[in-house]
mmCIF file of C-alpha atoms (C1' of nucleotides) in Angstrom:
data_model
loop_
_atom_site.group_PDB
_atom_site.id
_atom_site.type_symbol
_atom_site.label_atom_id
_atom_site.label_comp_id
_atom_site.label_asym_id
_atom_site.label_seq_id
_atom_site.Cartn_x
_atom_site.Cartn_y
_atom_site.Cartn_z
ATOM 1 C CA MET A 1 133.032 110.065 322.329
ATOM 2 C CA ARG A 2 130.360 106.929 320.423
ATOM 3 C CA ALA A 3 129.877 108.108 316.817
ATOM 4 C CA ASP A 4 127.173 108.474 317.997
ATOM 5 C CA ALA A 5 128.021 111.419 319.998
ATOM 6 C CA GLU A 6 129.498 112.886 316.610
ATOM 7 C CA ARG A 7 127.507 113.996 314.895
ATOM 8 C CA SER A 8 124.656 115.481 317.492
ATOM 9 C CA THR A 9 127.808 117.579 318.486
ATOM 10 C CA MET A 10 128.136 118.026 314.366
ATOM 11 C CA ARG A 11 124.534 118.599 314.445
ATOM 12 C CA ILE A 12 124.258 121.994 317.150
ATOM 13 C CA LEU A 13 126.985 122.727 315.431
ATOM 14 C CA GLU A 14 125.567 123.584 312.680
ATOM 15 C CA ALA A 15 122.684 124.127 313.556
ATOM 16 C CA ALA A 16 124.193 127.202 315.885
ATOM 17 C CA GLU A 17 125.834 128.552 313.533
ATOM 18 C CA THR A 18 121.947 129.237 310.615
ATOM 19 C CA VAL A 19 120.023 129.889 313.741
ATOM 20 C CA LEU A 20 122.564 132.832 315.686
ATOM 21 C CA ALA A 21 123.212 133.996 312.192
ATOM 22 C CA ALA A 22 119.852 134.806 311.942
ATOM 23 C CA ASP A 23 119.133 135.936 315.357
ATOM 24 C CA PRO A 24 122.413 135.928 317.725
ATOM 25 C CA ASN A 25 119.987 136.561 321.201
ATOM 26 C CA ALA A 26 118.442 133.128 319.983
ATOM 27 C CA PRO A 27 118.148 130.749 322.507
ATOM 28 C CA MET A 28 118.848 127.167 323.469
ATOM 29 C CA GLU A 29 115.283 126.194 322.663
ATOM 30 C CA ARG A 30 115.913 126.831 319.089
ATOM 31 C CA ILE A 31 118.146 126.143 318.474
ATOM 32 C CA ALA A 32 118.366 122.406 320.093
ATOM 33 C CA ASP A 33 114.978 122.501 317.311
ATOM 34 C CA ALA A 34 117.294 122.601 314.482
ATOM 35 C CA ALA A 35 119.531 119.925 315.222
ATOM 36 C CA GLY A 36 116.530 118.246 315.507
ATOM 37 C CA LEU A 37 117.849 117.559 319.597
ATOM 38 C CA ALA A 38 116.671 118.151 322.690
ATOM 39 C CA ARG A 39 116.815 120.859 325.040
ATOM 40 C CA ALA A 40 118.859 118.836 327.590
ATOM 41 C CA THR A 41 121.613 117.133 324.645
ATOM 42 C CA VAL A 42 122.808 120.481 323.713
ATOM 43 C CA HIS A 43 123.583 120.961 327.393
ATOM 44 C CA ARG A 44 125.074 118.383 327.472
ATOM 45 C CA ARG A 45 127.769 118.616 324.586
ATOM 46 C CA PHE A 46 127.896 122.341 325.563
ATOM 47 C CA PRO A 47 127.124 123.048 329.324
ATOM 48 C CA THR A 48 126.830 126.833 328.750
ATOM 49 C CA ARG A 49 126.354 129.835 326.399
ATOM 50 C CA LYS A 50 129.220 130.316 326.559
ATOM 51 C CA VAL A 51 130.727 127.192 326.139
ATOM 52 C CA LEU A 52 129.208 126.240 322.483
ATOM 53 C CA LEU A 53 129.469 130.741 321.655
ATOM 54 C CA GLU A 54 133.671 129.701 321.688
ATOM 55 C CA ALA A 55 133.297 126.365 320.022
ATOM 56 C CA LEU A 56 132.411 128.608 316.959
ATOM 57 C CA VAL A 57 134.919 130.566 317.428
ATOM 58 C CA GLU A 58 137.193 127.944 317.463
ATOM 59 C CA GLN A 59 135.704 125.807 314.599
ATOM 60 C CA VAL A 60 135.583 129.310 312.296
ATOM 61 C CA ASN A 61 139.476 130.263 313.153
ATOM 62 C CA GLU A 62 140.574 126.088 311.486
ATOM 63 C CA ARG A 63 137.969 127.086 308.947
ATOM 64 C CA TYR A 64 140.190 130.334 308.332
ATOM 65 C CA LEU A 65 143.142 129.268 308.829
ATOM 66 C CA LEU A 66 142.526 126.065 306.358
ATOM 67 C CA ALA A 67 141.651 128.964 303.407
ATOM 68 C CA LEU A 68 144.832 130.856 304.483
ATOM 69 C CA GLN A 69 147.410 127.910 303.516
ATOM 70 C CA ARG A 70 145.002 127.580 300.712
ATOM 71 C CA ALA A 71 145.732 130.475 299.204
ATOM 72 C CA ARG A 72 149.314 130.031 299.693
ATOM 73 C CA VAL A 73 150.109 132.550 301.428
ATOM 74 C CA ASP A 74 153.743 132.970 301.633
ATOM 75 C CA ALA A 75 154.587 131.916 298.372
ATOM 76 C CA ALA A 76 152.381 132.749 295.347
ATOM 77 C CA PRO A 77 152.522 136.230 294.568
ATOM 78 C CA PRO A 78 150.616 139.130 296.692
ATOM 79 C CA ALA A 79 147.835 140.255 294.567
ATOM 80 C CA VAL A 80 146.885 136.138 293.720
ATOM 81 C CA ALA A 81 147.646 135.099 297.094
ATOM 82 C CA LEU A 82 144.510 137.471 297.633
ATOM 83 C CA HIS A 83 142.625 136.788 295.740
ATOM 84 C CA ARG A 84 141.893 133.615 296.569
ATOM 85 C CA LEU A 85 142.066 134.373 300.300
ATOM 86 C CA THR A 86 138.585 136.312 298.729
ATOM 87 C CA GLU A 87 136.993 133.891 297.065
ATOM 88 C CA SER A 88 137.573 131.080 300.056
ATOM 89 C CA LEU A 89 135.962 133.377 302.745
ATOM 90 C CA PHE A 90 133.263 134.294 300.431
ATOM 91 C CA GLU A 91 132.466 130.457 301.055
ATOM 92 C CA LEU A 92 133.071 130.711 304.255
ATOM 93 C CA LYS A 93 130.208 133.359 304.963
ATOM 94 C CA VAL A 94 127.258 131.552 303.358
ATOM 95 C CA SER A 95 127.846 128.363 306.106
ATOM 96 C CA HIS A 96 129.638 130.062 308.603
ATOM 97 C CA ARG A 97 127.990 133.711 308.580
ATOM 98 C CA PHE A 98 128.020 134.313 312.613
ATOM 99 C CA GLY A 99 130.823 132.750 313.039
ATOM 100 C CA ILE A 100 133.353 134.889 311.101
ATOM 101 C CA GLN A 101 131.003 138.201 312.178
ATOM 102 C CA LEU A 102 131.298 136.918 316.407
ATOM 103 C CA THR A 103 135.640 136.064 315.434
ATOM 104 C CA GLY A 104 136.076 140.420 314.245
ATOM 105 C CA ASP A 105 137.028 140.830 317.838
ATOM 106 C CA VAL A 106 138.876 136.950 318.803
ATOM 107 C CA LEU A 107 140.134 135.521 315.710
ATOM 108 C CA SER A 108 143.307 133.643 316.198
ATOM 109 C CA PRO A 109 146.419 134.596 316.136
ATOM 110 C CA ALA A 110 147.871 132.139 314.023
ATOM 111 C CA VAL A 111 145.584 133.434 311.973
ATOM 112 C CA ILE A 112 146.529 137.155 312.772
ATOM 113 C CA GLU A 113 149.551 136.819 311.927
ATOM 114 C CA ARG A 114 149.356 134.416 308.069
ATOM 115 C CA LEU A 115 146.682 137.599 307.304
ATOM 116 C CA ASP A 116 148.990 139.823 308.131
ATOM 117 C CA LEU A 117 151.859 138.246 305.674
ATOM 118 C CA VAL A 118 149.841 138.868 302.725
ATOM 119 C CA PHE A 119 149.393 142.934 303.453
ATOM 120 C CA THR A 120 153.303 143.036 304.700
ATOM 121 C CA ARG A 121 154.361 140.724 300.556
ATOM 122 C CA LEU A 122 151.272 143.429 299.211
ATOM 123 C CA HIS A 123 153.151 146.215 300.627
ATOM 124 C CA ALA A 124 156.704 145.342 299.578
ATOM 125 C CA ALA A 125 155.836 144.357 296.552
ATOM 126 C CA GLY A 126 154.373 148.379 295.845
ATOM 127 C CA GLU A 127 150.741 146.727 295.293
ATOM 128 C CA ILE A 128 149.917 149.031 298.565
ATOM 129 C CA THR A 129 151.491 151.883 300.544
ATOM 130 C CA ALA A 130 149.179 151.496 303.831
ATOM 131 C CA VAL A 131 152.268 150.155 305.944
ATOM 132 C CA ARG A 132 150.933 148.434 308.906
ATOM 133 C CA PRO A 133 148.725 145.057 308.688
ATOM 134 C CA GLN A 134 146.703 145.733 311.535
ATOM 135 C CA TRP A 135 144.930 149.105 309.320
ATOM 136 C CA CYS A 136 145.049 146.951 306.318
ATOM 137 C CA ARG A 137 143.033 144.277 307.536
ATOM 138 C CA GLN A 138 140.572 146.164 309.374
ATOM 139 C CA VAL A 139 139.277 147.685 306.098
ATOM 140 C CA PHE A 140 139.652 143.857 304.357
ATOM 141 C CA ARG A 141 137.296 143.215 307.266
ATOM 142 C CA ALA A 142 134.845 145.058 306.615
ATOM 143 C CA LEU A 143 134.173 145.634 302.862
ATOM 144 C CA VAL A 144 134.636 141.876 302.354
ATOM 145 C CA HIS A 145 131.738 142.175 304.810
ATOM 146 C CA GLU A 146 129.891 144.701 302.131
ATOM 147 C CA VAL A 147 130.164 142.692 299.037
ATOM 148 C CA ASP A 148 128.801 139.772 301.034
ATOM 149 C CA GLU A 149 126.076 141.895 301.604
ATOM 150 C CA LEU A 150 125.601 142.770 297.918
ATOM 151 C CA PRO A 151 122.741 141.846 295.650
ATOM 152 C CA PRO A 152 123.777 138.150 293.416
ATOM 153 C CA ASP A 153 122.420 141.015 290.310
ATOM 154 C CA ALA A 154 123.900 144.859 291.493
ATOM 155 C CA PRO A 155 125.936 146.176 288.473
ATOM 156 C CA GLU A 156 129.877 146.429 290.675
ATOM 157 C CA LEU A 157 129.921 142.143 289.871
ATOM 158 C CA GLY A 158 130.014 143.045 286.635
ATOM 159 C CA PRO A 159 127.420 141.184 283.579
ATOM 160 C CA ALA A 160 127.748 137.039 284.657
ATOM 161 C CA ASP A 161 127.581 135.969 288.213
ATOM 162 C CA SER A 162 130.678 134.424 287.789
ATOM 163 C CA PRO A 163 131.490 133.195 291.285
ATOM 164 C CA GLY A 164 135.618 134.956 291.702
ATOM 165 C CA ALA A 165 133.197 137.699 290.230
ATOM 166 C CA ARG A 166 132.664 139.085 294.576
ATOM 167 C CA ALA A 167 136.038 138.918 294.754
ATOM 168 C CA ASP A 168 137.577 140.867 291.915
ATOM 169 C CA LEU A 169 135.447 143.806 292.936
ATOM 170 C CA LEU A 170 136.823 143.665 296.616
ATOM 171 C CA VAL A 171 140.747 143.234 295.237
ATOM 172 C CA ARG A 172 140.098 146.070 294.019
ATOM 173 C CA THR A 173 138.093 147.653 296.274
ATOM 174 C CA LEU A 174 140.789 147.203 298.828
ATOM 175 C CA LEU A 175 143.807 147.952 296.165
ATOM 176 C CA GLY A 176 142.196 151.055 295.634
ATOM 177 C CA ALA A 177 140.976 151.813 299.494
ATOM 178 C CA LEU A 178 145.019 150.729 300.902
ATOM 179 C CA ASN A 179 146.946 153.457 297.906
ATOM 180 C CA ALA A 180 144.799 156.150 299.588
ATOM 181 C CA MET B 1 104.915 169.021 328.990
ATOM 182 C CA ARG B 2 106.248 170.664 332.235
ATOM 183 C CA ALA B 3 109.766 171.796 331.775
ATOM 184 C CA ASP B 4 110.696 169.631 334.366
ATOM 185 C CA ALA B 5 109.692 166.955 333.002
ATOM 186 C CA GLU B 6 111.779 167.824 329.196
ATOM 187 C CA ARG B 7 114.673 168.243 331.276
ATOM 188 C CA SER B 8 114.126 164.361 331.715
ATOM 189 C CA THR B 9 113.940 162.541 328.446
ATOM 190 C CA MET B 10 116.592 164.628 327.268
ATOM 191 C CA ARG B 11 118.839 163.129 330.285
ATOM 192 C CA ILE B 12 116.746 159.435 329.357
ATOM 193 C CA LEU B 13 117.640 159.202 325.274
ATOM 194 C CA GLU B 14 121.433 161.055 326.336
ATOM 195 C CA ALA B 15 121.853 157.290 329.365
ATOM 196 C CA ALA B 16 120.606 155.569 326.901
ATOM 197 C CA GLU B 17 123.456 156.832 323.770
ATOM 198 C CA THR B 18 125.450 155.694 326.405
ATOM 199 C CA VAL B 19 124.546 152.213 327.860
ATOM 200 C CA LEU B 20 124.020 150.891 324.849
ATOM 201 C CA ALA B 21 126.732 151.743 322.973
ATOM 202 C CA ALA B 22 128.478 149.977 326.358
ATOM 203 C CA ASP B 23 125.889 146.961 325.380
ATOM 204 C CA PRO B 24 123.544 147.548 323.784
ATOM 205 C CA ASN B 25 121.186 144.905 325.930
ATOM 206 C CA ALA B 26 121.351 146.664 328.773
ATOM 207 C CA PRO B 27 118.673 146.040 331.159
ATOM 208 C CA MET B 28 116.312 149.578 331.116
ATOM 209 C CA GLU B 29 116.784 150.057 334.442
ATOM 210 C CA ARG B 30 120.649 150.618 334.141
ATOM 211 C CA ILE B 31 119.439 153.268 331.746
ATOM 212 C CA ALA B 32 117.674 155.407 334.670
ATOM 213 C CA ASP B 33 121.001 154.717 336.954
ATOM 214 C CA ALA B 34 122.789 156.064 334.723
ATOM 215 C CA ALA B 35 120.177 159.579 333.772
ATOM 216 C CA GLY B 36 119.483 159.617 337.842
ATOM 217 C CA LEU B 37 116.083 158.667 338.088
ATOM 218 C CA ALA B 38 113.846 155.808 338.666
ATOM 219 C CA ARG B 39 113.005 152.990 336.564
ATOM 220 C CA ALA B 40 109.547 153.997 336.083
ATOM 221 C CA THR B 41 110.011 157.505 334.991
ATOM 222 C CA VAL B 42 112.058 155.758 331.756
ATOM 223 C CA HIS B 43 108.301 154.539 331.260
ATOM 224 C CA ARG B 44 106.380 156.747 331.961
ATOM 225 C CA ARG B 45 108.617 159.443 329.004
ATOM 226 C CA PHE B 46 109.326 155.825 326.900
ATOM 227 C CA PRO B 47 106.454 153.120 327.476
ATOM 228 C CA THR B 48 108.556 150.187 326.027
ATOM 229 C CA ARG B 49 112.021 149.177 324.996
ATOM 230 C CA LYS B 50 110.730 150.296 321.128
ATOM 231 C CA VAL B 51 110.268 153.987 321.993
ATOM 232 C CA LEU B 52 112.946 154.419 323.336
ATOM 233 C CA LEU B 53 114.849 152.472 320.733
ATOM 234 C CA GLU B 54 112.808 154.264 318.275
ATOM 235 C CA ALA B 55 113.238 157.929 319.924
ATOM 236 C CA LEU B 56 116.803 157.727 319.508
ATOM 237 C CA VAL B 57 116.797 156.734 316.379
ATOM 238 C CA GLU B 58 114.581 159.952 314.970
ATOM 239 C CA GLN B 59 116.801 161.694 317.140
ATOM 240 C CA VAL B 60 120.336 160.681 315.351
ATOM 241 C CA ASN B 61 118.530 161.129 311.812
ATOM 242 C CA GLU B 62 117.501 165.106 312.942
ATOM 243 C CA ARG B 63 120.843 165.268 313.566
ATOM 244 C CA TYR B 64 122.897 164.205 310.331
ATOM 245 C CA LEU B 65 120.141 165.694 308.258
ATOM 246 C CA LEU B 66 121.690 168.762 310.158
ATOM 247 C CA ALA B 67 125.434 167.772 309.844
ATOM 248 C CA LEU B 68 125.041 167.139 305.286
ATOM 249 C CA GLN B 69 122.707 171.134 305.873
ATOM 250 C CA ARG B 70 126.045 172.342 307.333
ATOM 251 C CA ALA B 71 128.165 170.325 304.118
ATOM 252 C CA ARG B 72 126.432 172.341 301.015
ATOM 253 C CA VAL B 73 125.185 169.389 300.324
ATOM 254 C CA ASP B 74 124.104 170.214 296.567
ATOM 255 C CA ALA B 75 126.469 173.488 296.496
ATOM 256 C CA ALA B 76 129.646 173.209 297.015
ATOM 257 C CA PRO B 77 132.537 171.526 295.221
ATOM 258 C CA PRO B 78 131.426 167.296 295.803
ATOM 259 C CA ALA B 79 135.017 166.435 297.436
ATOM 260 C CA VAL B 80 134.242 169.533 300.104
ATOM 261 C CA ALA B 81 131.193 169.072 300.995
ATOM 262 C CA LEU B 82 132.635 164.671 301.672
ATOM 263 C CA HIS B 83 135.086 166.233 303.919
ATOM 264 C CA ARG B 84 133.367 168.738 305.618
ATOM 265 C CA LEU B 85 129.869 165.776 306.351
ATOM 266 C CA THR B 86 132.749 162.820 307.262
ATOM 267 C CA GLU B 87 134.293 165.588 310.369
ATOM 268 C CA SER B 88 130.758 166.278 311.769
ATOM 269 C CA LEU B 89 130.276 162.115 311.179
ATOM 270 C CA PHE B 90 132.667 161.924 313.885
ATOM 271 C CA GLU B 91 131.800 164.060 315.924
ATOM 272 C CA LEU B 92 128.086 162.425 315.734
ATOM 273 C CA LYS B 93 130.122 159.471 316.412
ATOM 274 C CA VAL B 94 131.234 160.986 320.095
ATOM 275 C CA SER B 95 128.097 161.369 321.350
ATOM 276 C CA HIS B 96 126.039 159.775 319.019
ATOM 277 C CA ARG B 97 127.660 155.598 318.688
ATOM 278 C CA PHE B 98 124.802 153.841 319.452
ATOM 279 C CA GLY B 99 122.259 155.819 317.210
ATOM 280 C CA ILE B 100 124.414 155.889 314.791
ATOM 281 C CA GLN B 101 124.724 152.281 314.157
ATOM 282 C CA LEU B 102 121.563 151.855 315.477
ATOM 283 C CA THR B 103 120.604 153.319 312.133
ATOM 284 C CA GLY B 104 122.400 151.533 309.652
ATOM 285 C CA ASP B 105 119.475 150.092 309.060
ATOM 286 C CA VAL B 106 116.840 152.758 309.370
ATOM 287 C CA LEU B 107 117.925 155.414 307.809
ATOM 288 C CA SER B 108 116.020 157.769 306.865
ATOM 289 C CA PRO B 109 114.509 158.631 303.251
ATOM 290 C CA ALA B 110 115.638 162.556 304.009
ATOM 291 C CA VAL B 111 118.762 161.389 304.717
ATOM 292 C CA ILE B 112 119.739 158.894 301.721
ATOM 293 C CA GLU B 113 118.416 160.591 299.760
ATOM 294 C CA ARG B 114 121.023 164.073 300.743
ATOM 295 C CA LEU B 115 123.736 161.262 301.285
ATOM 296 C CA ASP B 116 123.229 159.726 297.808
ATOM 297 C CA LEU B 117 123.634 162.960 296.031
ATOM 298 C CA VAL B 118 126.728 163.708 297.270
ATOM 299 C CA PHE B 119 128.037 160.571 295.741
ATOM 300 C CA THR B 120 126.271 160.642 291.614
ATOM 301 C CA ARG B 121 127.835 164.990 292.455
ATOM 302 C CA LEU B 122 131.063 162.553 292.267
ATOM 303 C CA HIS B 123 130.689 160.811 289.694
ATOM 304 C CA ALA B 124 129.824 163.522 287.856
ATOM 305 C CA ALA B 125 133.228 164.959 288.663
ATOM 306 C CA GLY B 126 134.795 162.849 287.727
ATOM 307 C CA GLU B 127 136.573 161.738 291.015
ATOM 308 C CA ILE B 128 134.923 158.133 291.856
ATOM 309 C CA THR B 129 133.978 155.656 288.897
ATOM 310 C CA ALA B 130 131.989 153.904 291.186
ATOM 311 C CA VAL B 131 127.893 154.452 290.393
ATOM 312 C CA ARG B 132 125.542 153.738 292.269
ATOM 313 C CA PRO B 133 124.997 155.175 295.623
ATOM 314 C CA GLN B 134 123.686 152.730 297.429
ATOM 315 C CA TRP B 135 127.454 150.380 297.199
ATOM 316 C CA CYS B 136 129.509 154.363 297.951
ATOM 317 C CA ARG B 137 127.275 154.428 301.434
ATOM 318 C CA GLN B 138 128.165 150.777 301.596
ATOM 319 C CA VAL B 139 131.572 151.348 302.011
ATOM 320 C CA PHE B 140 130.933 155.098 303.255
ATOM 321 C CA ARG B 141 129.156 153.935 306.327
ATOM 322 C CA ALA B 142 131.647 150.967 306.397
ATOM 323 C CA LEU B 143 135.525 152.800 306.156
ATOM 324 C CA VAL B 144 133.672 155.778 308.865
ATOM 325 C CA HIS B 145 133.476 152.562 311.235
ATOM 326 C CA GLU B 146 136.842 151.802 311.041
ATOM 327 C CA VAL B 147 137.897 154.437 311.251
ATOM 328 C CA ASP B 148 136.792 155.970 313.630
ATOM 329 C CA GLU B 149 137.763 152.940 316.202
ATOM 330 C CA LEU B 150 141.205 154.204 314.412
ATOM 331 C CA PRO B 151 143.456 155.025 317.793
ATOM 332 C CA PRO B 152 144.618 158.152 318.373
ATOM 333 C CA ASP B 153 147.801 157.782 317.092
ATOM 334 C CA ALA B 154 147.956 156.104 314.260
ATOM 335 C CA PRO B 155 150.193 156.085 311.891
ATOM 336 C CA GLU B 156 147.501 157.078 309.844
ATOM 337 C CA LEU B 157 146.364 159.803 311.334
ATOM 338 C CA GLY B 158 149.958 161.796 310.145
ATOM 339 C CA PRO B 159 151.770 162.736 313.080
ATOM 340 C CA ALA B 160 149.875 165.012 314.346
ATOM 341 C CA ASP B 161 146.366 164.584 315.532
ATOM 342 C CA SER B 162 144.460 166.965 314.050
ATOM 343 C CA PRO B 163 140.591 166.926 313.877
ATOM 344 C CA GLY B 164 140.756 166.703 309.910
ATOM 345 C CA ALA B 165 142.892 164.038 310.419
ATOM 346 C CA ARG B 166 140.954 160.753 310.464
ATOM 347 C CA ALA B 167 137.866 163.175 308.001
ATOM 348 C CA ASP B 168 141.186 163.065 305.929
ATOM 349 C CA LEU B 169 142.777 160.484 305.485
ATOM 350 C CA LEU B 170 138.620 158.502 304.812
ATOM 351 C CA VAL B 171 137.835 160.581 302.256
ATOM 352 C CA ARG B 172 141.292 158.823 300.659
ATOM 353 C CA THR B 173 140.793 155.837 301.367
ATOM 354 C CA LEU B 174 136.989 155.964 300.459
ATOM 355 C CA LEU B 175 137.163 157.783 296.600
ATOM 356 C CA GLY B 176 140.956 155.240 296.954
ATOM 357 C CA ALA B 177 137.692 152.658 296.831
ATOM 358 C CA LEU B 178 135.603 153.432 294.868
ATOM 359 C CA ASN B 179 137.751 154.994 292.132
ATOM 360 C CA ALA B 180 138.835 150.894 291.153
ATOM 361 C "C1'" DA C 1 123.444 89.528 322.730
ATOM 362 C "C1'" DA C 2 125.282 92.124 326.405
ATOM 363 C "C1'" DT C 3 126.650 96.020 328.193
ATOM 364 C "C1'" DA C 4 126.861 100.453 328.016
ATOM 365 C "C1'" DA C 5 126.473 105.232 325.974
ATOM 366 C "C1'" DC C 6 123.074 108.225 324.179
ATOM 367 C "C1'" DT C 7 118.718 110.716 324.327
ATOM 368 C "C1'" DG C 8 114.689 112.631 324.955
ATOM 369 C "C1'" DA C 9 111.003 114.291 327.533
ATOM 370 C "C1'" DG C 10 109.351 116.270 331.431
ATOM 371 C "C1'" DT C 11 110.501 119.033 335.592
ATOM 372 C "C1'" DC C 12 112.764 122.256 338.971
ATOM 373 C "C1'" DA C 13 114.838 126.322 340.722
ATOM 374 C "C1'" DG C 14 116.176 130.846 339.736
ATOM 375 C "C1'" DC C 15 117.382 134.256 337.775
ATOM 376 C "C1'" DT C 16 116.879 138.482 335.241
ATOM 377 C "C1'" DC C 17 113.969 141.781 332.629
ATOM 378 C "C1'" DT C 18 109.300 143.905 331.551
ATOM 379 C "C1'" DG C 19 105.399 146.780 331.829
ATOM 380 C "C1'" DT C 20 102.172 149.082 335.476
ATOM 381 C "C1'" DC C 21 100.234 150.405 339.229
ATOM 382 C "C1'" DT C 22 100.059 152.763 343.997
ATOM 383 C "C1'" DC C 23 100.985 156.378 346.849
ATOM 384 C "C1'" DA C 24 103.182 159.696 349.328
ATOM 385 C "C1'" DT C 25 106.965 163.514 348.113
ATOM 386 C "C1'" DT C 26 109.165 166.481 345.794
ATOM 387 C "C1'" DT C 27 108.511 170.161 342.046
ATOM 388 C "C1'" DC C 28 107.564 173.236 339.072
ATOM 389 C "C1'" DC C 29 104.470 177.017 337.738
ATOM 390 C "C1'" DG C 30 100.654 180.830 337.223
ATOM 391 C "C1'" DC D 1 99.877 180.520 348.295
ATOM 392 C "C1'" DG D 2 98.398 177.003 345.817
ATOM 393 C "C1'" DG D 3 96.636 173.712 342.632
ATOM 394 C "C1'" DA D 4 99.189 170.291 339.220
ATOM 395 C "C1'" DA D 5 102.077 167.860 337.304
ATOM 396 C "C1'" DA D 6 105.897 165.150 337.375
ATOM 397 C "C1'" DT D 7 109.523 161.777 340.686
ATOM 398 C "C1'" DG D 8 110.935 157.916 343.466
ATOM 399 C "C1'" DA D 9 110.287 154.275 345.817
ATOM 400 C "C1'" DG D 10 108.399 149.608 346.036
ATOM 401 C "C1'" DA D 11 105.217 146.184 344.789
ATOM 402 C "C1'" DC D 12 103.476 142.739 341.928
ATOM 403 C "C1'" DA D 13 102.657 139.888 337.822
ATOM 404 C "C1'" DG D 14 104.026 137.401 333.616
ATOM 405 C "C1'" DA D 15 107.592 135.738 330.573
ATOM 406 C "C1'" DG D 16 111.493 133.927 329.141
ATOM 407 C "C1'" DC D 17 116.050 131.429 329.380
ATOM 408 C "C1'" DT D 18 119.239 129.295 331.378
ATOM 409 C "C1'" DG D 19 120.980 124.854 333.917
ATOM 410 C "C1'" DA D 20 120.174 121.210 336.353
ATOM 411 C "C1'" DC D 21 118.144 116.698 337.150
ATOM 412 C "C1'" DT D 22 116.002 111.928 337.184
ATOM 413 C "C1'" DC D 23 114.064 108.029 334.553
ATOM 414 C "C1'" DA D 24 112.912 105.318 331.496
ATOM 415 C "C1'" DG D 25 114.160 104.035 326.744
ATOM 416 C "C1'" DT D 26 117.333 104.013 322.319
ATOM 417 C "C1'" DT D 27 121.246 103.216 319.930
ATOM 418 C "C1'" DA D 28 125.967 101.863 319.654
ATOM 419 C "C1'" DT D 29 129.932 98.548 320.341
ATOM 420 C "C1'" DT D 30 132.217 94.335 321.570
#
DNA sequence: AATAACTGAGTCAGCTCTGTCTCATTTCCG
DNA sequence: CGGAAATGAGACAGAGCTGACTCAGTTATT
């Protein structure tokens, strides 16, 4: 694969993210335009729309996994790990909104496993009463989405729009929800 | 409008709900089939797909409002009202999954107003610390969705699958989330 | 500089969905 | 019963998207 083609592939993935985030049914041509390429070129890398979507999912799963290991999910105190993970996730959301939304159904097993680890450890530490990691994951994902859609000046985020404000709110809300 | 045509209209709305819940992009013909009618007949009632969708939204808004007044939102203790409202909402979800999902953006002002009333009253009663009804609504809707997707035998719902088990879980979780 | 890889632009057939129209037939309602 | 309304079946044009293909021109690599 020529360095040339590599760049094109990346461009396409980026363009697909931004375009499909705005309109999940956008035609391939709009993605090609956003990437500054011809539609035919997109079809050369990704023969089918389905293939392109799968590539997006895989890409997000990789970054997800990266965020999990940067959060030191298995070593750090679980509440801290959750907080760090959340911060990374919000960053991930700005550049990969569509992909994340798409992974709702098809999170990679590796990601699920690590994610569940956070919640079992939270339970073991007595920070939450909820038992099943699956349920915790569901609530987590839902709240991440809601917090993410909060406008920057929302009172829930506190006075200053500090970078960790969203993560704070999320952790607080999630622990409250899973303690009931 | 002949009694005949009235029935057809209802059939179409019902069919649209069930078909679109499974596939939001399903073609008009599939809706017509599900309604036991010809595609042309559907187009006679609802000239455009857009019009049909709007009708679905309106229908859900009506039922939503009905649920709110049956819950005695303005008189009953707010926690009780919330519980009753939640029960109705879960019922509504089984028959109007698609419409409810669609109303995420376009809830009627009347519904929003009544819904906000619940949360301001909850705050006044000291049951939640969250202030902004908008934020409460967001979290509420998100959790309703997650609880609704829980399988009937989920441990979170308790031993017996009593009718109010889901509402119990939701109220518990929501109050926890909005207290953090 | 030569070769191989990549790309742009255009064309093409095929498919699906939409919305409209017609006309014969069935169904309601007074 | 008889007229009016509603329906089914089918055809129709139009639009949009997809995926494949060609070929001339550009770009990277050795």
